[in-house]
PDB file of C-alpha atoms and ligand atoms in Angstrom:
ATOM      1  CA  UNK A   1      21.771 -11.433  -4.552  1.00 68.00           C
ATOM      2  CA  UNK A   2      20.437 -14.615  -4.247  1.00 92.00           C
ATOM      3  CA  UNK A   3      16.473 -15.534  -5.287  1.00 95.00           C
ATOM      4  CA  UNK A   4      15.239 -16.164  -1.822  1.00 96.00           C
ATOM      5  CA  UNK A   5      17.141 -13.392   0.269  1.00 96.00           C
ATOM      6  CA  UNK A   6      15.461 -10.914  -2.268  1.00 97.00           C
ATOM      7  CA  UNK A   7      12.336 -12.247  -2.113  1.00 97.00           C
ATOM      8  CA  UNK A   8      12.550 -12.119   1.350  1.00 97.00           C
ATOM      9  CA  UNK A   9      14.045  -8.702   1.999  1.00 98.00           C
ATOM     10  CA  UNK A  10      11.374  -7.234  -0.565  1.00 98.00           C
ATOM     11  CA  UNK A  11       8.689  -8.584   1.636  1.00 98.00           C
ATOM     12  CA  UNK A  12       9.970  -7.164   4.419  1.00 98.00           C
ATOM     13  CA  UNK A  13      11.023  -3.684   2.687  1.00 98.00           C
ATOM     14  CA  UNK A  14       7.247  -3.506   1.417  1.00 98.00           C
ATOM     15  CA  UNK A  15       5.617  -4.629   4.468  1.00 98.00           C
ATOM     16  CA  UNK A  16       4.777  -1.094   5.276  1.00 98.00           C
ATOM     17  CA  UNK A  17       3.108  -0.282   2.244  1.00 98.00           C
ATOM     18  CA  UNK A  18       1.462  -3.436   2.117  1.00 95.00           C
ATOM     19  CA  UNK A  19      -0.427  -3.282   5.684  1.00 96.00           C
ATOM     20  CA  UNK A  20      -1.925   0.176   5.332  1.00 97.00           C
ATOM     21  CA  UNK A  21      -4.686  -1.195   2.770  1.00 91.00           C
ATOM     22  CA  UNK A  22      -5.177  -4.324   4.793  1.00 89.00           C
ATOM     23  CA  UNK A  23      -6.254  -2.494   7.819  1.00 96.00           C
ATOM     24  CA  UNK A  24      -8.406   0.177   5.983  1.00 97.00           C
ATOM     25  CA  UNK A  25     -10.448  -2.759   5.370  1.00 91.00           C
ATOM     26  CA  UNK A  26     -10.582  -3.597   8.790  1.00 94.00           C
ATOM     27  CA  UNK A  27     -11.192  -0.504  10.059  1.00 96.00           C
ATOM     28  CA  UNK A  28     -12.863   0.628   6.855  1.00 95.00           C
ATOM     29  CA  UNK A  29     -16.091   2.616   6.511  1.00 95.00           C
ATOM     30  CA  UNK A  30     -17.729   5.750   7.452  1.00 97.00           C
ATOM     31  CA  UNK A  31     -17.968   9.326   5.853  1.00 98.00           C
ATOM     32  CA  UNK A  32     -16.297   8.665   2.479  1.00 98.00           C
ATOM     33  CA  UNK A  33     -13.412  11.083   1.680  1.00 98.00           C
ATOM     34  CA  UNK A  34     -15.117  12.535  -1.585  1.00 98.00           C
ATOM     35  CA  UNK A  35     -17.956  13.107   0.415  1.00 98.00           C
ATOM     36  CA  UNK A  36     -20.164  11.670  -1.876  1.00 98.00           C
ATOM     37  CA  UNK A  37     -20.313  14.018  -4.417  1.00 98.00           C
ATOM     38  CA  UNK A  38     -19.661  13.301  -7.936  1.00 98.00           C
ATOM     39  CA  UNK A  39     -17.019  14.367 -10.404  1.00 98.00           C
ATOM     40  CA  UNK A  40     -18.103  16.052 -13.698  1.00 98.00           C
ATOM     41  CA  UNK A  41     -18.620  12.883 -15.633  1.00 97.00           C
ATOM     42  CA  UNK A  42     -21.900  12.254 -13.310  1.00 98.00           C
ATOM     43  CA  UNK A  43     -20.078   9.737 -11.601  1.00 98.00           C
ATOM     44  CA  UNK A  44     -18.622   9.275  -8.083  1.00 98.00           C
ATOM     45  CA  UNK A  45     -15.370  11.119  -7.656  1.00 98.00           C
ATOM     46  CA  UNK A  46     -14.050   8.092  -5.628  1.00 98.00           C
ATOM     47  CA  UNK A  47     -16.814   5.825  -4.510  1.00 98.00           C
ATOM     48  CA  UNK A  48     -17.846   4.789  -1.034  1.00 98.00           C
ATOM     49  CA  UNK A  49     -14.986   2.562  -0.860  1.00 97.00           C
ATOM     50  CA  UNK A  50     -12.575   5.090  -0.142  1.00 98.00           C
ATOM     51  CA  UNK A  51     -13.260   6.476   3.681  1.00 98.00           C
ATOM     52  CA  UNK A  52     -11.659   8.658   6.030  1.00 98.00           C
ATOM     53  CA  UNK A  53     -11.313   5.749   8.695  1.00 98.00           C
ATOM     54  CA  UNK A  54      -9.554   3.201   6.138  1.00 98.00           C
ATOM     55  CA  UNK A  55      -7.245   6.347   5.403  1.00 98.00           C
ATOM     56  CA  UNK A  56      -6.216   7.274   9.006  1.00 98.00           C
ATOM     57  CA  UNK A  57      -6.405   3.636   9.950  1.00 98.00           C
ATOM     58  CA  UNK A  58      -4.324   2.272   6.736  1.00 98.00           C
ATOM     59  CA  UNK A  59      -1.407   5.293   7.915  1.00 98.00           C
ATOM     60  CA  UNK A  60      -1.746   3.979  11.455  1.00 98.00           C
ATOM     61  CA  UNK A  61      -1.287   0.107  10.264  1.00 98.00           C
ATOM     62  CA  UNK A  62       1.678   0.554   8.387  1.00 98.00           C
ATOM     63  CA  UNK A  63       3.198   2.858  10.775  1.00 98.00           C
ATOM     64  CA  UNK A  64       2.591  -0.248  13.790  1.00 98.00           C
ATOM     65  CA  UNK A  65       4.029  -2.528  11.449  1.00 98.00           C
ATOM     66  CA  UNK A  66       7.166  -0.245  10.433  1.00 98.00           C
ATOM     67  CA  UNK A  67       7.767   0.238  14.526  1.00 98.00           C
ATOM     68  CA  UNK A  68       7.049  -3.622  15.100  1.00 98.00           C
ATOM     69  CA  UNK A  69       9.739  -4.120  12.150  1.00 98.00           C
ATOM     70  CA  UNK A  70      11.676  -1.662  13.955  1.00 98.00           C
ATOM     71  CA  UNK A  71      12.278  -3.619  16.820  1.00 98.00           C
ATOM     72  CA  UNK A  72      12.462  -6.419  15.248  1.00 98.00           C
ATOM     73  CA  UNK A  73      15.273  -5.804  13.671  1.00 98.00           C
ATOM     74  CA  UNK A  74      17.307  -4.192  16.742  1.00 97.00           C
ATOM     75  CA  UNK A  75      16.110  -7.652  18.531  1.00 97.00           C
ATOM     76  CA  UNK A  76      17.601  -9.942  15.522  1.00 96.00           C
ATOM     77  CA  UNK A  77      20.116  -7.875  14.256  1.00 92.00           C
ATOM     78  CA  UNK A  78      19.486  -7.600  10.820  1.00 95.00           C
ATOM     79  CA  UNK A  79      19.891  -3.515   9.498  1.00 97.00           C
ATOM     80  CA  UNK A  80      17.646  -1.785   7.389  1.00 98.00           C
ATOM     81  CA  UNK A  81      15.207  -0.146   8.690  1.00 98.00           C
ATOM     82  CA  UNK A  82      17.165   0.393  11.335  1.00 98.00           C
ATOM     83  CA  UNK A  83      20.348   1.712  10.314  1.00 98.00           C
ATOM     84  CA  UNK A  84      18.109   5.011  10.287  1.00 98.00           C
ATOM     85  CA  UNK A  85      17.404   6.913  13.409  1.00 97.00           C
ATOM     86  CA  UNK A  86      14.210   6.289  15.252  1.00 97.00           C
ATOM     87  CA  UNK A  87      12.502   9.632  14.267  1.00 98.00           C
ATOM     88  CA  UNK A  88      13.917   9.827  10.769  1.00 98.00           C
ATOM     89  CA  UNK A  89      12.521   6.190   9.898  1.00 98.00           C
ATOM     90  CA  UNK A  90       8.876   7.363  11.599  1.00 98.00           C
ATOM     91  CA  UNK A  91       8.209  10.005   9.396  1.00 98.00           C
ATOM     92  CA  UNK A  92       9.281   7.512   6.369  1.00 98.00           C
ATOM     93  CA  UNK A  93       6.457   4.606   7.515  1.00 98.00           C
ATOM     94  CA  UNK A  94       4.383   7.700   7.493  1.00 98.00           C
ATOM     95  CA  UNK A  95       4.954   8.935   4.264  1.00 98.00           C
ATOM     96  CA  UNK A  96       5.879   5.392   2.608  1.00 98.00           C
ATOM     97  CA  UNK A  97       2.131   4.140   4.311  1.00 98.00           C
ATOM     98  CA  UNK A  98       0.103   7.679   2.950  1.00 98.00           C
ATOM     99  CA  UNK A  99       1.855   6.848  -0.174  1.00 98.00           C
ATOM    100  CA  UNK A 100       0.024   3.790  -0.735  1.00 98.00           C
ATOM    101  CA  UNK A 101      -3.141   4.928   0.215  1.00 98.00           C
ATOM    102  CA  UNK A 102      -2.466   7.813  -2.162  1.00 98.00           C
ATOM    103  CA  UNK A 103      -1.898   5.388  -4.649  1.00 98.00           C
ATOM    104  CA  UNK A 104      -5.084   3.134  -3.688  1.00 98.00           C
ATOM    105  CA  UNK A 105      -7.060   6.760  -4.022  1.00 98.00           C
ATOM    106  CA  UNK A 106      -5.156   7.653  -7.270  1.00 98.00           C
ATOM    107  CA  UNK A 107      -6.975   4.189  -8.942  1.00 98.00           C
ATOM    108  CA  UNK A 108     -10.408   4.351  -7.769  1.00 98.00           C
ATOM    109  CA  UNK A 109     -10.530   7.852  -9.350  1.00 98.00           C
ATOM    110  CA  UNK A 110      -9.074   6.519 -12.626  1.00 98.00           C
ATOM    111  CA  UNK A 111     -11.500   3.535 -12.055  1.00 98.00           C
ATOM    112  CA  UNK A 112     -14.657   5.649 -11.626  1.00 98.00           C
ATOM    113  CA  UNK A 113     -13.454   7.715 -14.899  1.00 98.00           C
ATOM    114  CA  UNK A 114     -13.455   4.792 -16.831  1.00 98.00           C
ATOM    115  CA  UNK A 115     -16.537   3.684 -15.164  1.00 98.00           C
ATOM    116  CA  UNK A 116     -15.742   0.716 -13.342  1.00 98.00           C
ATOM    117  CA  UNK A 117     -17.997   0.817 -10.018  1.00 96.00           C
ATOM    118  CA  UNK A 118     -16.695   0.402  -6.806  1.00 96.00           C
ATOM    119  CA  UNK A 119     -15.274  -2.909  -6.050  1.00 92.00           C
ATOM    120  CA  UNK A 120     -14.942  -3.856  -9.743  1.00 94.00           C
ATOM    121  CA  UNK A 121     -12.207  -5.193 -10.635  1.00 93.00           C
ATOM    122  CA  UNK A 122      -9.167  -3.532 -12.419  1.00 96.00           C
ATOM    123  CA  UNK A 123      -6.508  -5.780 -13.312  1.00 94.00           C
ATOM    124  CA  UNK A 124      -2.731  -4.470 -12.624  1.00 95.00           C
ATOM    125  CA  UNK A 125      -3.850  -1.324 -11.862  1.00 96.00           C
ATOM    126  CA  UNK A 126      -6.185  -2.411  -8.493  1.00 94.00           C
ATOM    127  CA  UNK A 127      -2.354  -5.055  -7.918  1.00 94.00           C
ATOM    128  CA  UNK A 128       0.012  -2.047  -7.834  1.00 96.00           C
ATOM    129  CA  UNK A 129      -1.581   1.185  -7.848  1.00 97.00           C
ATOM    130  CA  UNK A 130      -0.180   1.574  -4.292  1.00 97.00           C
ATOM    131  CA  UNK A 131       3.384   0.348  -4.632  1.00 98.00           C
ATOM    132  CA  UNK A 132       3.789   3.129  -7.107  1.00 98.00           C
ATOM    133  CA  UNK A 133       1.674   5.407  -4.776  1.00 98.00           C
ATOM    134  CA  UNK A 134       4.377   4.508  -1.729  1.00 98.00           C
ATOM    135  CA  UNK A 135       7.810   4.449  -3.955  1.00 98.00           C
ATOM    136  CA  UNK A 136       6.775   7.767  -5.755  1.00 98.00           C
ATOM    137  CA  UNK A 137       5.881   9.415  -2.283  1.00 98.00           C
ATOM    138  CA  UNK A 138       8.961   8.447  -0.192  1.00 98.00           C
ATOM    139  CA  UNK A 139      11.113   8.982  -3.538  1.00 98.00           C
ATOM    140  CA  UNK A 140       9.807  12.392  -3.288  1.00 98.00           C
ATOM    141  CA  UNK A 141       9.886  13.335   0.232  1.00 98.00           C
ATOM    142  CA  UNK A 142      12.596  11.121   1.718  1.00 98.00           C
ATOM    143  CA  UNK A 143      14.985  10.260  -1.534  1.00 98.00           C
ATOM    144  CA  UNK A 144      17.597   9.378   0.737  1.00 98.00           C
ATOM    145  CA  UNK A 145      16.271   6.861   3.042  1.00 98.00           C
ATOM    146  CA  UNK A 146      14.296   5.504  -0.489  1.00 98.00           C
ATOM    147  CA  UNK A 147      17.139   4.843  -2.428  1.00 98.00           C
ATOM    148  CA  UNK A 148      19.431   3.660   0.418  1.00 98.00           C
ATOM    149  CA  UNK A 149      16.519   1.371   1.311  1.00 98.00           C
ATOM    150  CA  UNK A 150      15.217   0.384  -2.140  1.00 98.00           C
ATOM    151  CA  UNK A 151      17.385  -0.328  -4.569  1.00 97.00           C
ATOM    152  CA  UNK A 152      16.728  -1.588  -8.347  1.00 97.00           C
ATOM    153  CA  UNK A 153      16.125  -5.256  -7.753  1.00 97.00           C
ATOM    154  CA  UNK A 154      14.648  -4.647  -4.637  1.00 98.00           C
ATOM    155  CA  UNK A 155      11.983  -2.352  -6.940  1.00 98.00           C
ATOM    156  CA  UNK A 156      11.674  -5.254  -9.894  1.00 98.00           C
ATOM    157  CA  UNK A 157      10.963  -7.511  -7.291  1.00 98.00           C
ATOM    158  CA  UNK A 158       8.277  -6.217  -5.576  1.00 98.00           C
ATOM    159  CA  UNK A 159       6.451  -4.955  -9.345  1.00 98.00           C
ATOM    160  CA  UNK A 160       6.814  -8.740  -9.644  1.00 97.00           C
ATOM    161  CA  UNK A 161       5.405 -10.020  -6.603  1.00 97.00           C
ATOM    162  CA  UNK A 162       2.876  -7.999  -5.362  1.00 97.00           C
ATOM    163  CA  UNK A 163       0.551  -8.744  -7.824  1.00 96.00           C
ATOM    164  CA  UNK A 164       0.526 -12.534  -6.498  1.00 93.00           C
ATOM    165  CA  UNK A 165       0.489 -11.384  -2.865  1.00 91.00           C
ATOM    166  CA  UNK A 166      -2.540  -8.909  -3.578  1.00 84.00           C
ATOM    167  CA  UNK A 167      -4.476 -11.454  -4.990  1.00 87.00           C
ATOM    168  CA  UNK A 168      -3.581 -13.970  -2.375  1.00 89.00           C
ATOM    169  CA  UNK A 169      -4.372 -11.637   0.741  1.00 82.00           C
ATOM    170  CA  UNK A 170      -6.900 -10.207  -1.265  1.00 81.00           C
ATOM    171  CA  UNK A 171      -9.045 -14.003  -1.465  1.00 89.00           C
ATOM    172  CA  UNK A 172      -8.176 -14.562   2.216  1.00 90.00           C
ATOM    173  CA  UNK A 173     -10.090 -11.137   3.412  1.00 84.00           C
ATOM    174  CA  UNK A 174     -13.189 -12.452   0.470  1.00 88.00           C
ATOM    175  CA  UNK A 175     -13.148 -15.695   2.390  1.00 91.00           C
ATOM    176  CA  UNK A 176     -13.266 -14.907   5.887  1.00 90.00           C
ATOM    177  CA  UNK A 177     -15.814 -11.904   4.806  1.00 85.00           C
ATOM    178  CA  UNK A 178     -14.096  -8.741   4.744  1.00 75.00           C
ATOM    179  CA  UNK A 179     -14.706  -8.251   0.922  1.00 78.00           C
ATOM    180  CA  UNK A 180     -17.526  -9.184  -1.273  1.00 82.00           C
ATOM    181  CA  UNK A 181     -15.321  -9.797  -3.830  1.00 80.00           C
ATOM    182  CA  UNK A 182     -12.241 -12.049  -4.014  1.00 78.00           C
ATOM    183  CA  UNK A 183     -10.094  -8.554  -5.652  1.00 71.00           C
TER     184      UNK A 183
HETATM  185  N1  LIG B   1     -11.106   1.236   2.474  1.00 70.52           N
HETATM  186  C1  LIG B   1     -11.467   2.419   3.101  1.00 70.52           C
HETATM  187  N2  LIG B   1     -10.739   3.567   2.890  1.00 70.52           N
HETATM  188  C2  LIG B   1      -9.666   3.555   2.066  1.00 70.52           C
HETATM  189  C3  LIG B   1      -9.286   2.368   1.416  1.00 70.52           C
HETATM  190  C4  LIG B   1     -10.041   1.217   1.631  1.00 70.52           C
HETATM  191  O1  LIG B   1     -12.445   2.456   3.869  1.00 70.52           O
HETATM  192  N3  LIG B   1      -8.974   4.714   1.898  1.00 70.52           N
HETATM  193  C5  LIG B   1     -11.902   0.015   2.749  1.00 70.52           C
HETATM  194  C6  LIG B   1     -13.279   0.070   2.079  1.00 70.52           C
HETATM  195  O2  LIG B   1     -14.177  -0.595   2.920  1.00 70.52           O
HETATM  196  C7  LIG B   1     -13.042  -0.723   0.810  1.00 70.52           C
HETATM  197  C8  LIG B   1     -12.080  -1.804   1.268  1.00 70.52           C
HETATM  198  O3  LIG B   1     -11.260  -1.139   2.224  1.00 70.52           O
HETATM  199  O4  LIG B   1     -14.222  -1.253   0.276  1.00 70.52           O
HETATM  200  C9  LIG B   1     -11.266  -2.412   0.163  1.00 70.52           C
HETATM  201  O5  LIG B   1     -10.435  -1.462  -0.459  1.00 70.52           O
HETATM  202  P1  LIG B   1     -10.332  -1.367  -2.025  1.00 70.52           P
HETATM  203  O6  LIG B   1     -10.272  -2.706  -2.642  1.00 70.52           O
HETATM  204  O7  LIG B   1      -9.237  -0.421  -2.314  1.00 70.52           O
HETATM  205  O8  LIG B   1     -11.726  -0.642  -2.400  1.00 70.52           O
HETATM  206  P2  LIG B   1     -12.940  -1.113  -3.305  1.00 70.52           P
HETATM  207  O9  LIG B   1     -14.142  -1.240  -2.439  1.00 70.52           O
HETATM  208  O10 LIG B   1     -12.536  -2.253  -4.150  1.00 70.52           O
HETATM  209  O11 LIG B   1     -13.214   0.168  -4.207  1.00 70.52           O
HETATM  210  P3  LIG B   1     -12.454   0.632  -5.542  1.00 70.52           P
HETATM  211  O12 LIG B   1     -13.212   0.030  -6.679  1.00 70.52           O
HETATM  212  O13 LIG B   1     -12.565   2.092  -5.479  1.00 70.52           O
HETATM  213  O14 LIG B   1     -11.034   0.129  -5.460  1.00 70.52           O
HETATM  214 MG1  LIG B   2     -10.915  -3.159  -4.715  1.00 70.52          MG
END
């Protein structure tokens, strides 16, 4: 496939998994999911970064931009998301969107383990905990749609890139205030 059709179509693929963590920091704050109790080690199970709003509002972002995708595609005809059915393609932005917020979860517990405080950074881990979190997820639940949807270069591709997109987005939301720190 040529360079910039797979760069391209890997955006796309991804956008779902890459919204959901964009709008829990929008939405972002609140009752933290661990409560705010602490793990055995004396330290926070997950840290106040990790809230019930960003959750539910991370699923709800990348399920918008999965339907917005949706009709995109049926507008422009391109096919990939949409040569599934409307209801069967749903449930994957759900899971592929919970899957990177699993993911995002999954590293701030490794993080506070290896006592790195909330917000600190972890290199690689804090760029692709969630793609991991979203392919492992949907591989799970929905192999089908996965594997018709993502195949190997398709998967390289995005291990590549989103690392440079992460920090990019990641800088934007530092500079126009949404983080207090540019990871
Ligand atoms: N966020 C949230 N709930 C989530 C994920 C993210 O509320 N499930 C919000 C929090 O306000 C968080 C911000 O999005 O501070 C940025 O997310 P992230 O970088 O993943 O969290 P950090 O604050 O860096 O914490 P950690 O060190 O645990 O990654
Ligand atoms: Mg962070």
């Amino acid at each position: 496939m040529e360079i910039l059709k797979l760069l391209a179509l890997t955006i796309w693929l991804m956008l779902p998994a890459y919204t959901p963590n964009n709008f829990a920091v929008l939405v972002g704050g609140g009752k933290p999911i661990d409560l705010g109790r602490k793990f055995v080690d004396g330290r926070r199970i997950l840290g106040d970064g990790k809230t019930f709003r960003g959750f539910m509002g991370g699923i709800s972002g990348g399920l918008l931009t999965g339907i917005v995708q949706y009709g995109i595609e049926k507008l422009s005809g391109f096919v990939y998301y949409s040569s599934f059915g409307l209801p069967e393609i749903l449930g994957f932005f759900i899971i592929f969107s919970t899957g990177a917020l699993a993911g995002d979860i999954l590293g701030s517990f490794v993080k506070r383990r290896l006592a790195i405080e909330r917000g600190g950074p972890f290199p690689v881990v804090d760029q692709l905990d969630f793609v991991f979190g979203a392919f492992l997820m949907s591989y799970m639940i929905m192999p089908g749609v996965f594997l018709s949807l993502f195949q190997r270069d398709v998967i390289l591709t995005a291990i590549i890139i989103t690392p440079v997109l992460h920090i990019l987005v990641n800088f934007l939301a530092y500079k126009i205030g949404k983080k207090d720190v540019p990871w």
